[in-house]
Short mmCIF file of C-alpha atoms in Angstrom, two decimals:
data_model
loop_
_atom_site.label_atom_id
_atom_site.label_comp_id
_atom_site.label_asym_id
_atom_site.label_seq_id
_atom_site.Cartn_x
_atom_site.Cartn_y
_atom_site.Cartn_z
CA MET A 1379 0.94 8.03 19.75
CA ASP A 1380 -0.43 7.23 16.33
CA ARG A 1381 2.85 6.01 14.90
CA GLU A 1382 1.44 2.56 14.41
CA VAL A 1383 -1.94 3.69 13.03
CA ASP A 1384 -3.21 1.03 10.70
CA ARG A 1385 -3.44 2.83 7.37
CA ASP A 1386 -6.01 0.40 5.96
CA GLU A 1387 -8.33 0.85 8.87
CA LEU A 1388 -7.89 4.61 8.78
CA TYR A 1389 -8.57 4.63 5.04
CA VAL A 1390 -11.80 2.70 5.54
CA ARG A 1391 -12.94 5.06 8.29
CA TRP A 1392 -12.01 8.12 6.23
CA THR A 1393 -13.75 6.73 3.11
CA GLU A 1394 -16.93 5.90 4.99
CA ASP A 1395 -16.93 9.25 6.74
CA ARG A 1396 -16.81 11.04 3.36
CA ARG A 1397 -20.10 9.38 2.46
CA ALA A 1398 -21.74 10.42 5.72
CA ALA A 1399 -24.29 13.21 5.92
CA ALA A 1400 -21.93 15.40 7.92
CA PRO A 1401 -18.36 14.30 7.21
CA LEU A 1402 -15.52 15.49 9.38
CA PRO A 1403 -13.50 18.34 7.89
CA LEU A 1404 -10.05 17.49 6.58
CA SER A 1405 -8.46 19.66 9.26
CA GLU A 1406 -10.05 17.44 11.90
CA TRP A 1407 -8.55 14.30 10.37
CA LEU A 1408 -5.14 15.97 10.15
CA GLU A 1409 -5.35 17.01 13.78
CA ARG A 1410 -6.34 13.53 14.97
CA TYR A 1411 -3.76 11.69 12.89
CA PRO A 1412 -0.74 13.95 12.36
CA SER A 1413 1.55 11.05 11.43
CA CYS A 1414 -0.83 10.16 8.59
CA ARG A 1415 -0.88 13.69 7.18
CA GLU A 1416 0.69 12.82 3.84
CA ASP A 1417 -1.66 9.87 3.35
CA LEU A 1418 -4.74 11.93 4.22
CA LEU A 1419 -3.75 14.69 1.80
CA LEU A 1420 -3.00 12.14 -0.93
CA TRP A 1421 -6.36 10.41 -0.46
CA THR A 1422 -8.20 13.72 -0.51
CA ALA A 1423 -6.41 15.06 -3.59
CA ASP A 1424 -6.86 11.86 -5.57
CA ALA A 1425 -10.38 11.01 -4.39
CA PRO A 1426 -12.24 12.71 -7.28
CA ILE A 1427 -10.28 10.63 -9.80
CA ALA A 1428 -10.74 7.38 -7.87
CA ASP A 1429 -14.46 8.11 -7.50
CA LEU A 1430 -14.76 8.84 -11.22
CA ALA A 1431 -13.09 5.51 -12.03
CA GLU A 1432 -15.94 3.65 -10.36
CA ARG A 1433 -18.44 5.20 -12.76
CA ARG A 1434 -16.46 5.08 -15.99
CA PRO A 1435 -15.71 2.12 -18.25
CA THR A 1436 -12.18 0.97 -18.79
CA TYR A 1437 -10.43 1.21 -22.17
CA PRO A 1438 -11.35 -1.57 -24.66
CA ASP A 1439 -8.76 -4.17 -23.69
CA GLY A 1440 -8.22 -2.81 -20.18
CA GLU A 1441 -9.54 -5.73 -18.21
CA ALA A 1442 -7.56 -8.26 -20.24
CA ARG A 1443 -4.40 -6.19 -19.78
CA ALA A 1444 -5.03 -5.99 -16.05
CA GLU A 1445 -5.43 -9.78 -15.87
CA ALA A 1446 -2.21 -10.22 -17.81
CA ALA A 1447 -0.40 -7.81 -15.48
CA GLY A 1448 -1.79 -9.74 -12.52
CA ALA A 1449 -0.65 -13.04 -14.00
CA ARG A 1450 2.88 -11.65 -14.41
CA ALA A 1451 2.87 -10.47 -10.80
CA VAL A 1452 1.73 -13.92 -9.62
CA ALA A 1453 4.41 -15.64 -11.70
CA GLU A 1454 7.12 -13.38 -10.26
CA PHE A 1455 5.69 -13.94 -6.83
CA ARG A 1456 5.77 -17.72 -7.20
CA ALA A 1457 9.39 -17.65 -8.36
CA ARG A 1458 10.51 -15.28 -5.62
CA TYR A 1459 8.76 -16.99 -2.75
CA GLN A 1460 9.94 -20.44 -3.62
CA SER A 1461 13.67 -19.84 -3.47
CA PRO A 1462 15.68 -19.56 -0.24
CA ILE A 1463 17.40 -16.27 0.50
CA GLU A 1464 21.16 -16.50 0.12
CA SER A 1465 21.97 -13.06 1.44
CA LEU A 1466 19.94 -10.10 2.68
CA LEU A 1467 22.38 -7.68 1.08
CA SER A 1468 22.33 -9.50 -2.28
CA SER A 1469 18.53 -9.51 -2.26
CA ALA A 1470 18.63 -5.80 -1.52
CA GLN A 1471 21.11 -5.21 -4.33
CA GLN A 1472 18.78 -6.99 -6.75
CA ARG A 1473 16.17 -4.41 -5.84
CA GLY A 1474 18.63 -1.55 -6.34
CA LEU A 1475 19.23 -0.98 -2.64
CA LEU A 1476 22.61 -0.43 -1.04
CA PRO A 1477 23.13 -1.79 2.49
CA ALA A 1478 22.71 1.75 3.83
CA ASP A 1479 19.39 2.05 1.98
CA LEU A 1480 18.09 -1.22 3.38
CA ALA A 1481 19.17 -0.26 6.89
CA ALA A 1482 17.49 3.12 6.57
CA ARG A 1483 14.25 1.70 5.20
CA VAL A 1484 13.85 -0.81 8.00
CA GLY A 1485 15.04 1.69 10.60
CA ILE A 1486 18.18 0.06 12.02
CA GLY A 1487 21.86 0.91 11.90
CA GLU A 1488 24.11 -0.68 9.30
CA PRO A 1489 26.19 -2.49 11.95
CA VAL A 1490 23.02 -4.26 13.16
CA LEU A 1491 22.09 -5.06 9.56
CA TYR A 1492 25.50 -6.61 8.95
CA LYS A 1493 25.11 -8.72 12.08
CA LEU A 1494 21.76 -9.92 10.76
CA GLU A 1495 23.37 -10.65 7.41
CA ARG A 1496 25.96 -12.87 9.12
CA ARG A 1497 23.37 -14.35 11.50
CA MET A 1498 25.30 -13.07 14.48
CA LEU A 1499 22.10 -12.25 16.37
CA LEU A 1500 20.24 -14.82 18.43
CA VAL A 1501 17.17 -15.46 16.31
CA ALA A 1502 14.79 -15.70 19.29
CA THR A 1503 15.73 -12.14 20.25
CA VAL A 1504 15.05 -10.55 16.84
CA PRO A 1505 11.64 -8.80 16.86
CA GLY A 1506 9.10 -10.07 14.36
CA THR A 1507 8.47 -6.47 13.36
CA LEU A 1508 12.03 -6.22 12.03
CA VAL A 1509 11.68 -9.48 10.13
CA ARG A 1510 8.44 -8.25 8.55
CA ARG A 1511 9.94 -4.91 7.57
CA ILE A 1512 12.90 -6.58 5.92
CA ALA A 1513 10.54 -8.98 4.10
CA GLN A 1514 8.38 -6.12 2.88
CA THR A 1515 11.35 -4.04 1.79
CA LEU A 1516 12.90 -6.94 -0.12
CA ALA A 1517 9.48 -8.08 -1.39
CA VAL A 1518 9.92 -11.63 -0.11
CA SER A 1519 8.06 -13.64 2.47
CA VAL A 1520 8.48 -13.36 6.20
CA ASP A 1521 9.18 -17.08 6.26
CA GLN A 1522 12.11 -16.65 3.89
CA ILE A 1523 13.70 -13.96 6.07
CA ALA A 1524 12.99 -15.92 9.24
CA ALA A 1525 14.56 -19.03 7.71
CA TYR A 1526 17.61 -17.00 6.67
CA VAL A 1527 18.29 -15.46 10.08
CA ALA A 1528 17.74 -18.81 11.79
CA GLN A 1529 20.69 -20.39 9.99
CA PRO A 1530 24.05 -20.83 11.75
CA PRO A 1531 26.26 -17.75 11.89
CA ALA A 1532 28.60 -17.06 9.01
CA LEU A 1533 32.05 -15.64 8.65
CA ALA A 1534 32.31 -12.12 7.31
CA ARG A 1535 32.34 -12.14 3.53
CA GLY A 1536 35.65 -11.39 1.92
CA ALA A 1537 37.40 -11.59 5.24
CA MET A 1538 41.06 -12.44 4.89
CA TYR A 1539 42.40 -14.51 7.68
CA LYS A 1540 46.07 -14.76 8.34
CA SER A 1541 46.17 -17.45 10.93
CA ASP A 1542 47.64 -20.87 11.42
CA ARG A 1543 44.25 -22.05 12.58
CA ALA A 1544 40.92 -22.10 10.73
CA PRO A 1545 38.88 -18.95 11.39
CA ARG A 1546 36.01 -19.30 13.85
CA VAL A 1547 32.79 -17.41 13.97
CA GLY A 1548 32.31 -15.25 17.05
CA ALA A 1549 29.55 -15.78 19.59
CA GLN A 1550 26.04 -14.66 18.70
CA GLN A 1551 24.61 -11.64 20.47
CA GLU A 1552 21.15 -10.61 21.63
CA PHE A 1553 19.38 -8.14 19.35
CA ALA A 1554 18.87 -5.65 22.19
CA ALA A 1555 22.61 -5.68 22.97
CA ALA A 1556 23.43 -5.06 19.30
CA VAL A 1557 21.04 -2.11 19.20
CA ARG A 1558 22.34 -0.64 22.46
CA THR A 1559 25.93 -0.69 21.23
CA CYS A 1560 25.22 0.41 17.64
CA PRO A 1561 27.10 3.64 16.97
CA GLU A 1562 24.93 4.55 13.97
CA MET A 1563 21.49 4.64 15.56
CA ALA A 1564 19.88 7.67 17.14
CA GLU A 1565 18.67 7.37 20.72
CA GLU A 1566 15.05 7.55 19.54
CA GLU A 1567 15.59 4.66 17.13
CA LYS A 1568 17.31 2.63 19.85
CA SER A 1569 14.45 3.26 22.28
CA TYR A 1570 11.92 2.19 19.65
CA TRP A 1571 13.65 -1.12 18.93
CA LEU A 1572 14.49 -1.87 22.54
CA GLU A 1573 10.85 -1.32 23.46
CA LEU A 1574 9.77 -3.65 20.65
CA ALA A 1575 12.33 -6.27 21.64
CA ALA A 1576 11.04 -6.17 25.21
CA ARG A 1577 7.45 -6.50 24.03
CA GLU A 1578 7.91 -9.11 21.32
CA CYS A 1579 10.84 -11.13 22.63
CA GLY A 1580 10.84 -10.46 26.37
CA GLN A 1581 14.24 -8.83 26.23
CA ASP A 1582 15.31 -6.09 28.60
CA GLY A 1583 14.84 -2.68 26.97
CA MET B 111 -18.06 -21.71 19.16
CA ASP B 112 -17.23 -24.91 17.42
CA ALA B 113 -19.29 -25.65 14.37
CA ALA B 114 -20.46 -29.16 13.64
CA VAL B 115 -20.53 -29.72 9.91
CA ARG B 116 -21.09 -32.63 7.62
CA SER B 117 -17.95 -33.63 5.78
CA ARG B 118 -17.74 -34.91 2.21
CA SER B 119 -17.92 -38.51 3.40
CA GLY B 120 -21.21 -37.85 5.18
CA THR B 121 -19.89 -38.19 8.71
CA THR B 122 -20.21 -35.32 11.09
CA ALA B 123 -17.03 -33.50 11.85
CA VAL B 124 -16.30 -30.69 14.21
CA ILE B 125 -14.16 -27.91 12.88
CA SER B 126 -12.16 -25.53 14.97
CA PRO B 127 -13.38 -22.00 15.57
CA LEU B 128 -12.34 -19.54 12.93
CA ARG B 129 -9.06 -17.78 13.58
CA PRO B 130 -10.08 -14.56 15.35
CA LEU B 131 -8.93 -11.18 14.14
CA VAL B 132 -6.08 -9.97 16.30
CA LYS B 133 -6.74 -6.26 16.47
CA ALA B 134 -9.36 -5.14 18.97
CA GLY B 135 -12.66 -3.94 17.62
CA ARG B 136 -12.47 -5.86 14.37
CA SER B 137 -14.96 -8.50 13.34
CA ARG B 138 -15.99 -10.36 10.24
CA GLU B 139 -19.51 -10.06 8.91
CA PRO B 140 -21.66 -13.12 9.76
CA VAL B 141 -22.25 -13.90 6.08
CA ILE B 142 -18.49 -14.05 5.50
CA GLU B 143 -17.97 -16.28 8.52
CA ALA B 144 -20.69 -18.60 7.22
CA GLN B 145 -19.01 -18.74 3.80
CA ILE B 146 -15.65 -19.54 5.36
CA ARG B 147 -17.10 -22.37 7.44
CA ALA B 148 -18.76 -23.85 4.37
CA LEU B 149 -15.58 -23.60 2.33
CA LEU B 150 -13.39 -25.21 4.98
CA VAL B 151 -15.10 -28.54 4.30
CA CYS B 152 -15.03 -28.19 0.50
CA SER B 153 -12.75 -30.25 -1.67
CA ASP B 154 -10.15 -28.35 -3.68
CA LEU B 155 -12.26 -28.91 -6.80
CA GLU B 156 -15.40 -27.52 -5.19
CA LEU B 157 -13.46 -24.55 -3.86
CA GLU B 158 -12.01 -23.85 -7.31
CA SER B 159 -15.49 -24.07 -8.80
CA ARG B 160 -17.00 -21.71 -6.25
CA LEU B 161 -14.17 -19.21 -6.58
CA SER B 162 -14.86 -18.94 -10.30
CA ILE B 163 -18.50 -17.92 -9.72
CA ALA B 164 -18.70 -14.25 -10.71
CA ASP B 165 -22.38 -13.63 -10.01
CA ARG B 166 -22.63 -12.15 -6.53
CA ALA B 167 -26.28 -13.14 -6.34
CA ASP B 168 -25.40 -16.81 -6.80
CA ALA B 169 -25.75 -18.86 -3.61
CA GLY B 170 -22.32 -20.36 -4.17
CA PHE B 171 -20.54 -17.02 -4.57
CA VAL B 172 -17.44 -16.64 -2.38
CA SER B 173 -16.73 -13.15 -1.11
CA GLU B 174 -13.23 -11.77 -1.55
CA GLU B 175 -12.85 -11.51 2.24
CA ALA B 176 -13.62 -15.22 2.64
CA ALA B 177 -11.15 -16.02 -0.14
CA VAL B 178 -8.44 -14.02 1.62
CA TYR B 179 -9.07 -15.92 4.86
CA LEU B 180 -8.65 -19.24 3.05
CA LEU B 181 -5.56 -18.00 1.24
CA ARG B 182 -3.91 -17.01 4.52
CA GLU B 183 -4.88 -20.26 6.22
CA ARG B 184 -3.33 -22.26 3.39
CA HIS B 185 -0.22 -20.10 3.49
CA ARG B 186 -0.03 -20.49 7.25
CA ALA B 187 -0.25 -24.26 6.83
CA GLY B 188 2.61 -24.22 4.32
CA ASP B 189 0.44 -24.82 1.24
CA GLY B 190 1.97 -22.00 -0.78
CA GLU B 191 0.72 -23.31 -4.11
CA GLY B 192 -2.87 -23.64 -2.87
CA ALA B 193 -2.70 -20.11 -1.50
CA THR B 194 -1.31 -18.82 -4.79
CA ARG B 195 -4.16 -20.38 -6.76
CA ILE B 196 -6.64 -18.47 -4.61
CA ALA B 197 -4.59 -15.32 -5.23
CA GLU B 198 -4.96 -15.91 -8.98
CA ARG B 199 -8.74 -15.91 -8.54
CA LEU B 200 -8.59 -12.63 -6.65
CA VAL B 201 -6.49 -11.13 -9.44
CA ALA B 202 -9.11 -12.17 -11.99
CA ARG B 203 -11.92 -10.75 -9.85
CA SER B 204 -10.24 -7.38 -9.42
CA ALA B 205 -8.96 -6.88 -12.99
CA GLY B 206 -11.98 -4.84 -14.07
CA TYR B 207 -11.71 -2.54 -11.06
CA VAL B 208 -7.96 -2.03 -11.41
CA SER B 209 -8.20 -1.30 -15.14
CA ARG B 210 -10.96 1.29 -14.57
CA GLN B 211 -8.79 3.07 -12.02
CA ILE B 212 -5.87 3.14 -14.46
CA ALA B 213 -8.15 4.41 -17.25
CA ALA B 214 -9.33 7.27 -15.04
CA TRP B 215 -5.72 8.40 -14.71
CA ASN B 216 -5.34 8.53 -18.50
CA MET B 217 -2.12 6.60 -18.23
CA ARG B 218 -0.39 6.43 -21.61
CA PRO B 219 1.48 4.71 -23.24
CA HIS B 220 0.00 1.34 -22.45
CA SER B 221 3.34 0.03 -21.21
CA HIS B 222 3.20 2.53 -18.31
CA ALA B 223 -0.31 1.40 -17.49
CA ASP B 224 0.73 -2.26 -17.64
CA ASP B 225 3.73 -1.66 -15.37
CA CYS B 226 1.55 0.26 -12.94
CA MET B 227 -1.03 -2.53 -12.83
CA GLN B 228 1.68 -5.13 -12.27
CA ASP B 229 3.03 -3.09 -9.36
CA ILE B 230 -0.47 -2.84 -7.89
CA TYR B 231 -0.83 -6.60 -8.01
CA ALA B 232 2.65 -7.16 -6.60
CA ASP B 233 1.68 -4.93 -3.68
CA MET B 234 -1.61 -6.79 -3.25
CA LEU B 235 0.11 -10.17 -3.22
CA GLN B 236 2.64 -8.96 -0.68
CA CYS B 237 -0.22 -7.93 1.61
CA LEU B 238 -2.29 -11.08 1.12
CA PHE B 239 0.67 -13.30 2.03
CA ASP B 240 1.65 -11.16 5.01
CA LEU B 241 0.39 -13.06 8.06
CA SER B 242 0.96 -10.21 10.52
CA PRO B 243 -2.01 -8.49 12.19
CA GLY B 244 -1.21 -5.43 10.11
CA ALA B 245 -2.45 -7.15 6.96
CA GLU B 246 -5.53 -8.89 8.37
CA PHE B 247 -7.83 -6.05 7.39
CA TRP B 248 -7.91 -7.53 3.89
CA GLU B 249 -10.10 -10.22 5.46
CA VAL B 250 -12.55 -7.54 6.57
CA ARG B 251 -12.65 -4.96 3.76
CA PHE B 252 -10.87 -6.35 0.69
CA TRP B 253 -11.96 -3.74 -1.84
CA LEU B 254 -11.06 -0.71 0.25
CA CYS B 255 -7.66 -2.18 1.10
CA LEU B 256 -7.12 -2.70 -2.64
CA LYS B 257 -8.37 0.80 -3.44
CA ARG B 258 -5.81 2.30 -1.06
CA ARG B 259 -2.99 0.37 -2.74
CA VAL B 260 -4.22 1.42 -6.18
CA THR B 261 -4.34 5.07 -5.08
CA ASN B 262 -0.78 4.95 -3.76
CA VAL B 263 0.73 3.20 -6.77
CA VAL B 264 -1.01 5.23 -9.48
CA HIS B 265 -0.18 8.43 -7.61
CA HIS B 266 3.51 7.57 -7.68
CA TYR B 267 3.38 6.67 -11.36
CA ALA B 268 1.58 9.93 -12.08
CA GLU B 269 4.27 11.84 -10.13
CA ARG B 270 6.97 10.15 -12.17
CA ARG B 271 5.13 11.02 -15.36
CA GLN B 272 4.96 14.66 -14.30
CA ILE B 273 8.69 14.68 -13.71
CA GLU B 274 9.27 13.19 -17.16
CA ASN B 275 6.92 15.79 -18.70
CA SER B 276 8.96 18.56 -17.11
CA LEU B 277 7.26 21.33 -19.08
CA THR B 278 4.21 20.99 -16.85
CA GLN B 279 6.19 20.56 -13.65
CA ALA B 280 6.17 23.81 -11.69
CA ARG B 281 9.55 24.98 -10.48
CA PRO B 282 9.53 25.53 -6.71
CA ASP B 283 10.18 29.24 -7.07
CA ASP B 284 7.21 29.63 -9.45
CA ASP B 285 4.96 29.12 -6.48
CA ASP B 286 5.92 32.35 -4.83
CA GLN B 287 6.09 34.66 -7.86
CA ALA B 288 3.53 37.41 -8.27
CA GLN B 289 1.05 36.51 -10.99
CA GLU B 290 -0.83 38.86 -13.28
CA THR B 291 -4.07 37.09 -12.58
CA ASP B 292 -5.12 36.84 -9.02
CA ILE B 293 -7.79 34.54 -7.66
CA SER B 294 -9.65 35.62 -4.59
CA ASP B 295 -11.92 33.33 -2.66
CA GLU B 296 -14.91 35.23 -4.03
CA ALA B 297 -13.76 35.52 -7.66
CA ALA B 298 -15.74 33.64 -10.28
CA PRO B 299 -13.87 30.46 -11.20
CA SER B 300 -13.18 29.30 -14.75
CA GLY B 301 -15.16 26.54 -16.44
CA PHE B 302 -13.27 23.75 -14.77
CA ALA B 303 -12.93 25.45 -11.44
CA ARG B 304 -16.72 25.68 -11.29
CA VAL B 305 -16.84 21.86 -11.08
CA GLU B 306 -20.47 21.69 -12.09
CA ASP B 307 -19.35 19.08 -14.56
CA ARG B 308 -17.51 17.12 -11.90
CA ASP B 309 -16.79 14.13 -14.06
CA ALA B 310 -15.11 16.23 -16.73
CA ALA B 311 -13.10 18.03 -14.08
CA ALA B 312 -12.15 14.78 -12.36
CA GLU B 313 -10.95 13.32 -15.65
CA ALA B 314 -8.75 16.35 -16.18
CA LEU B 315 -7.32 16.27 -12.65
CA SER B 316 -5.02 13.38 -13.52
CA GLN B 317 -3.14 15.79 -15.79
CA LEU B 318 -2.23 18.17 -12.99
CA PRO B 319 1.06 18.05 -11.07
CA PRO B 320 0.52 16.83 -7.50
CA ASN B 321 0.81 20.25 -5.83
CA GLU B 322 -1.66 21.86 -8.23
CA ARG B 323 -4.06 18.94 -7.99
CA ALA B 324 -4.07 18.96 -4.19
CA THR B 325 -4.64 22.72 -4.11
CA PHE B 326 -7.36 22.57 -6.77
CA VAL B 327 -9.23 19.76 -5.02
CA LEU B 328 -9.06 21.40 -1.62
CA ARG B 329 -10.44 24.60 -3.11
CA ASN B 330 -13.05 23.28 -5.52
CA TYR B 331 -14.10 19.93 -4.06
CA GLU B 332 -13.54 20.41 -0.34
CA GLY B 333 -14.59 24.08 -0.53
CA LEU B 334 -11.79 25.32 1.71
CA PRO B 335 -10.73 28.98 1.75
CA GLN B 336 -7.28 29.79 0.48
CA GLU B 337 -6.00 30.69 3.93
CA GLU B 338 -6.90 27.26 5.29
CA ILE B 339 -5.48 25.52 2.23
CA GLY B 340 -2.20 27.32 2.81
CA ARG B 341 -2.18 26.26 6.45
CA ILE B 342 -2.94 22.62 5.61
CA LEU B 343 -0.34 22.41 2.83
CA GLY B 344 2.25 24.47 4.68
CA VAL B 345 2.48 27.18 2.01
CA SER B 346 1.60 30.87 1.79
CA GLU B 347 -1.69 32.17 0.43
CA ARG B 348 0.18 33.58 -2.56
CA GLN B 349 1.52 30.11 -3.33
CA VAL B 350 -2.02 28.76 -3.06
CA ARG B 351 -3.31 31.38 -5.49
CA ASN B 352 -0.47 30.75 -7.92
CA ARG B 353 -1.12 27.03 -7.89
CA LEU B 354 -4.80 27.62 -8.56
CA VAL B 355 -3.94 29.89 -11.49
CA ARG B 356 -1.60 27.26 -12.93
CA ALA B 357 -4.15 24.50 -12.39
CA ASP B 358 -6.82 26.53 -14.12
CA ARG B 359 -4.54 27.21 -17.10
CA LEU B 360 -3.48 23.57 -17.40
CA LEU B 361 -7.06 22.33 -17.22
CA ARG B 362 -8.23 24.82 -19.87
CA ASP B 363 -5.34 23.75 -22.14
CA TRP B 364 -6.27 20.11 -21.59
CA ARG B 365 -9.92 20.74 -22.39
CA ALA B 366 -8.96 22.63 -25.57
CA ARG B 367 -6.84 19.66 -26.70
CA GLN B 368 -9.73 17.25 -26.03
CA MET B 369 -12.03 19.34 -28.21
CA GLN B 370 -9.65 19.31 -31.20
#
């Protein structure tokens, strides 16, 4: 299964092969790495332009503009990575993502996402892969997401409680249990995450 | 193997082995490992000084891969600001490369090019500060990892530009319409399709919509027959021929505009 093929490593191998005396045909690459088909076609189609760029000069103020663009990216990066996350869903909203979008991009069901939002999952049972995907999707650091989910559980936002007693947060749940009981995840998705949870956190798949 | 090195104070210190690469089969080049070991006992000032050396032939030059290792070690140790300063150096080092890539795509107006470059750097920073094994390849082949990110980002900007310039965007049903001009595998190609002047053709390729560009490159750069192109792209041979006709027309129009 090449689902987890490292794209960088594949790109390096593909690039170096192109320079070889007898490079592999494109069809061979597509056959060996079917899950990377779109990437391989993109690299092939854009290669003449990328190769040309290495031989041509930039426009007159190009390098200065690139440095300025880089400086802006670093400044944004500094600001973003220094502040604690207040809410996964708010961070997603700032990037124009609805909860359903965030859930879809990281590959979990919305109910599981909401449990993460409220820190209702035992942090030791949440796979690092999920934390990284959320960090990458929200363009924040893994540490920020990890710090967020490690906080105590929270009440549901906007929940109205009609009770004589103060509302209490329910008990936290294992990630694997949340996935197993999620009504919005396909069996294939569940198997994927349960397998990861078993591998990364020693949970029963 | 532990390395015994002389510290700034003159006493001998033993430093820990370098953090190994997680994924099997990966290794750092010996020259990069040697650079890293030397830098680990540098003061911040010395490190800053060495990172600003641009001449690769200079004995004090620090490779980008070594810089990435140090950046990740500082980040791992919680020194976010120290890591970010190294990132700034990598931005400065790569500015020429990134701007040449953008120039090759003829990205206009400048604001689009600037936004694209900022997105490239945002992507790069995200990768450099990602401590998972998936991102460690930047410590092995920095420039190719960057090149892949540049390719992805500029491609998406170019796609967006094509959508905005909808006159050149082929409608899906155009692909399958019968064309007056047919292109067989043996037919003589037009001036651009001949790709004898590859640089001129490559410069023009950035103007093509993605489908036409992919088809054109597979035909004229990879030398594939139309039947195979259709199989690879999941389209009929007629669609392949129609895309080649459209690509040819667009490239000739572009060349005519350049000559005015």
